[in-house]
Amino acid sequence: MAEPKKYYMTQDGLTKLEEELDYLKTTRRQEVVERIKVARDFGDLSENSEYDAAKDDQAFVEGRIVQIENMIRNSVIIEDNGDTNEVNLGKSVTFKELPDGDEEIYTIVGSAESDPLEGKISNDSPMAKSLLGRRVGEQVTVSTPGGDMEVEIVNIQ
């Protein structure tokens, strides 16, 4: 049998997933069940769009519960080894685009908690793959959707 996919995440990311799972199981699931009950009262289920929408919502909630349970079961917590000399999972890296671009800061996290709008990029992303293992002062070619760019690593935290 194939090895299950590992989900790398911080302790904070694991806590957020556990909170979402609890919400889905205790609150959201009940809300959907109530919607289904109300929709059934509208009559003929074959032409009942409220019922169909509620059942679709139920399928989404149940699917998300299964997904989160799998992620939690196969989670690997990112430990801070204290090394700020090399870009690793869980580290924040500051770099500037060359020749004279603005500085940008990204934290490299597992795919389960990536959120580019909050500056958290997945370790599976092309940008993170370009940065992992690099050191302060190194110039790196980083792959982005807009094409490759040259950056210099300024700081690692």
CSV table of C-alpha atoms in Angstrom, one decimal:
chain,number,residue,atom,x,y,z
A,1,MET,CA,0.0,0.0,0.0
A,2,ALA,CA,1.3,3.5,-0.8
A,3,GLU,CA,2.6,5.7,1.9
A,4,PRO,CA,0.0,8.4,2.8
A,5,LYS,CA,0.9,11.9,1.9
A,6,LYS,CA,2.5,13.8,4.8
A,7,TYR,CA,1.0,17.3,5.7
A,8,TYR,CA,3.7,19.6,7.0
A,9,MET,CA,2.3,22.3,9.3
A,10,THR,CA,3.1,24.4,12.3
A,11,GLN,CA,1.5,23.8,15.7
A,12,ASP,CA,-0.7,26.8,15.0
A,13,GLY,CA,-1.8,25.4,11.7
A,14,LEU,CA,-2.7,22.1,13.3
A,15,THR,CA,-4.7,23.9,16.0
A,16,LYS,CA,-6.6,25.8,13.3
A,17,LEU,CA,-7.4,22.6,11.5
A,18,GLU,CA,-8.6,21.0,14.7
A,19,GLU,CA,-10.8,24.0,15.4
A,20,GLU,CA,-12.3,23.9,11.9
A,21,LEU,CA,-13.0,20.2,12.3
A,22,ASP,CA,-14.7,20.7,15.6
A,23,TYR,CA,-16.9,23.5,14.1
A,24,LEU,CA,-17.8,21.4,11.1
A,25,LYS,CA,-18.8,18.4,13.2
A,26,THR,CA,-20.6,20.2,16.0
A,27,THR,CA,-22.2,23.3,14.4
A,28,ARG,CA,-22.1,23.3,10.6
A,29,ARG,CA,-23.2,19.7,10.2
A,30,GLN,CA,-26.3,20.4,12.4
A,31,GLU,CA,-27.1,23.6,10.4
A,32,VAL,CA,-27.1,21.6,7.2
A,33,VAL,CA,-29.3,18.9,8.7
A,34,GLU,CA,-31.8,21.6,9.7
A,35,ARG,CA,-31.7,23.0,6.2
A,36,ILE,CA,-32.5,19.6,4.7
A,37,LYS,CA,-35.4,19.2,7.1
A,38,VAL,CA,-36.9,22.6,6.2
A,39,ALA,CA,-36.4,21.9,2.5
A,40,ARG,CA,-38.2,18.6,2.7
A,41,ASP,CA,-41.3,20.4,4.0
A,42,PHE,CA,-41.4,22.3,0.7
A,43,GLY,CA,-42.8,19.2,-1.0
A,44,ASP,CA,-41.8,17.4,-4.1
A,45,LEU,CA,-38.0,16.6,-3.8
A,46,SER,CA,-37.6,16.1,-7.5
A,47,GLU,CA,-38.1,19.8,-8.2
A,48,ASN,CA,-36.9,21.2,-4.9
A,49,SER,CA,-33.9,23.5,-5.4
A,50,GLU,CA,-33.5,24.3,-1.7
A,51,TYR,CA,-33.3,20.5,-1.0
A,52,ASP,CA,-30.7,20.0,-3.7
A,53,ALA,CA,-28.6,22.9,-2.5
A,54,ALA,CA,-28.8,21.7,1.1
A,55,LYS,CA,-27.7,18.2,0.0
A,56,ASP,CA,-24.8,19.7,-2.0
A,57,ASP,CA,-23.8,21.6,1.1
A,58,GLN,CA,-24.0,18.5,3.2
A,59,ALA,CA,-21.7,16.6,0.7
A,60,PHE,CA,-19.2,19.5,0.9
A,61,VAL,CA,-19.2,19.5,4.7
A,62,GLU,CA,-18.8,15.8,4.9
A,63,GLY,CA,-16.0,15.8,2.3
A,64,ARG,CA,-14.2,18.6,4.2
A,65,ILE,CA,-14.5,16.6,7.4
A,66,VAL,CA,-12.9,13.6,5.8
A,67,GLN,CA,-10.2,15.7,4.3
A,68,ILE,CA,-9.3,17.5,7.6
A,69,GLU,CA,-9.3,14.2,9.5
A,70,ASN,CA,-6.8,12.8,6.9
A,71,MET,CA,-4.6,15.9,7.2
A,72,ILE,CA,-4.6,15.7,11.0
A,73,ARG,CA,-3.9,12.0,11.0
A,74,ASN,CA,-0.9,12.5,8.6
A,75,SER,CA,0.4,15.7,9.9
A,76,VAL,CA,4.0,16.4,10.6
A,77,ILE,CA,4.7,19.3,12.9
A,78,ILE,CA,7.4,21.7,11.7
A,79,GLU,CA,9.9,22.1,14.5
A,80,ASP,CA,12.1,25.2,14.8
A,81,ASN,CA,15.6,24.0,14.9
A,82,GLY,CA,16.9,27.5,15.7
A,83,ASP,CA,19.1,27.6,12.6
A,84,THR,CA,18.6,31.0,10.9
A,85,ASN,CA,21.5,30.4,8.4
A,86,GLU,CA,19.5,28.3,6.0
A,87,VAL,CA,16.0,28.6,4.5
A,88,ASN,CA,13.9,25.7,5.8
A,89,LEU,CA,10.3,24.7,6.3
A,90,GLY,CA,8.7,27.0,8.9
A,91,LYS,CA,11.2,29.9,8.4
A,92,SER,CA,10.4,33.4,7.2
A,93,VAL,CA,12.7,34.5,4.4
A,94,THR,CA,13.2,38.1,3.3
A,95,PHE,CA,14.5,38.7,-0.2
A,96,LYS,CA,14.8,41.6,-2.6
A,97,GLU,CA,14.3,41.4,-6.3
A,98,LEU,CA,17.4,42.3,-8.3
A,99,PRO,CA,18.7,44.6,-9.4
A,100,ASP,CA,16.9,47.1,-7.1
A,101,GLY,CA,13.4,45.8,-6.2
A,102,ASP,CA,11.5,46.0,-2.9
A,103,GLU,CA,12.0,43.5,-0.1
A,104,GLU,CA,9.4,40.8,0.3
A,105,ILE,CA,8.9,38.4,3.2
A,106,TYR,CA,7.4,34.9,2.9
A,107,THR,CA,7.1,32.1,5.5
A,108,ILE,CA,7.5,28.7,4.0
A,109,VAL,CA,4.8,26.3,5.4
A,110,GLY,CA,3.2,23.1,4.4
A,111,SER,CA,0.5,23.0,1.8
A,112,ALA,CA,-2.2,22.6,4.4
A,113,GLU,CA,-1.7,26.1,5.8
A,114,SER,CA,-0.4,28.0,2.8
A,115,ASP,CA,-2.0,31.4,2.3
A,116,PRO,CA,-0.1,33.6,-0.2
A,117,LEU,CA,-2.2,36.7,0.8
A,118,GLU,CA,-0.9,36.4,4.3
A,119,GLY,CA,2.7,35.7,3.1
A,120,LYS,CA,2.6,32.0,3.8
A,121,ILE,CA,3.7,29.9,0.8
A,122,SER,CA,3.6,26.2,0.4
A,123,ASN,CA,6.8,24.2,0.5
A,124,ASP,CA,5.6,22.6,-2.8
A,125,SER,CA,5.4,25.9,-4.6
A,126,PRO,CA,8.0,26.7,-7.2
A,127,MET,CA,9.1,29.8,-5.3
A,128,ALA,CA,9.6,27.9,-2.0
A,129,LYS,CA,11.5,25.1,-3.9
A,130,SER,CA,13.8,27.7,-5.3
A,131,LEU,CA,14.5,29.2,-1.8
A,132,LEU,CA,14.8,26.0,0.3
A,133,GLY,CA,18.3,25.2,1.4
A,134,ARG,CA,19.7,28.7,0.4
A,135,ARG,CA,21.5,31.1,2.7
A,136,VAL,CA,21.6,34.8,3.4
A,137,GLY,CA,23.5,36.7,0.7
A,138,GLU,CA,22.8,34.1,-2.0
A,139,GLN,CA,21.4,35.1,-5.3
A,140,VAL,CA,18.6,32.8,-6.5
A,141,THR,CA,16.5,32.4,-9.6
A,142,VAL,CA,12.9,32.1,-8.3
A,143,SER,CA,10.1,30.7,-10.5
A,144,THR,CA,6.9,32.7,-10.4
A,145,PRO,CA,3.7,32.6,-12.6
A,146,GLY,CA,5.0,35.7,-14.3
A,147,GLY,CA,8.3,34.2,-15.1
A,148,ASP,CA,11.7,33.8,-13.4
A,149,MET,CA,13.2,36.5,-11.3
A,150,GLU,CA,16.5,37.0,-9.7
A,151,VAL,CA,16.4,37.7,-5.9
A,152,GLU,CA,19.0,38.0,-3.1
A,153,ILE,CA,18.2,36.5,0.3
A,154,VAL,CA,18.5,39.3,2.9
A,155,ASN,CA,17.3,37.6,6.1
A,156,ILE,CA,16.1,34.3,7.5
A,157,GLN,CA,14.0,34.1,10.7
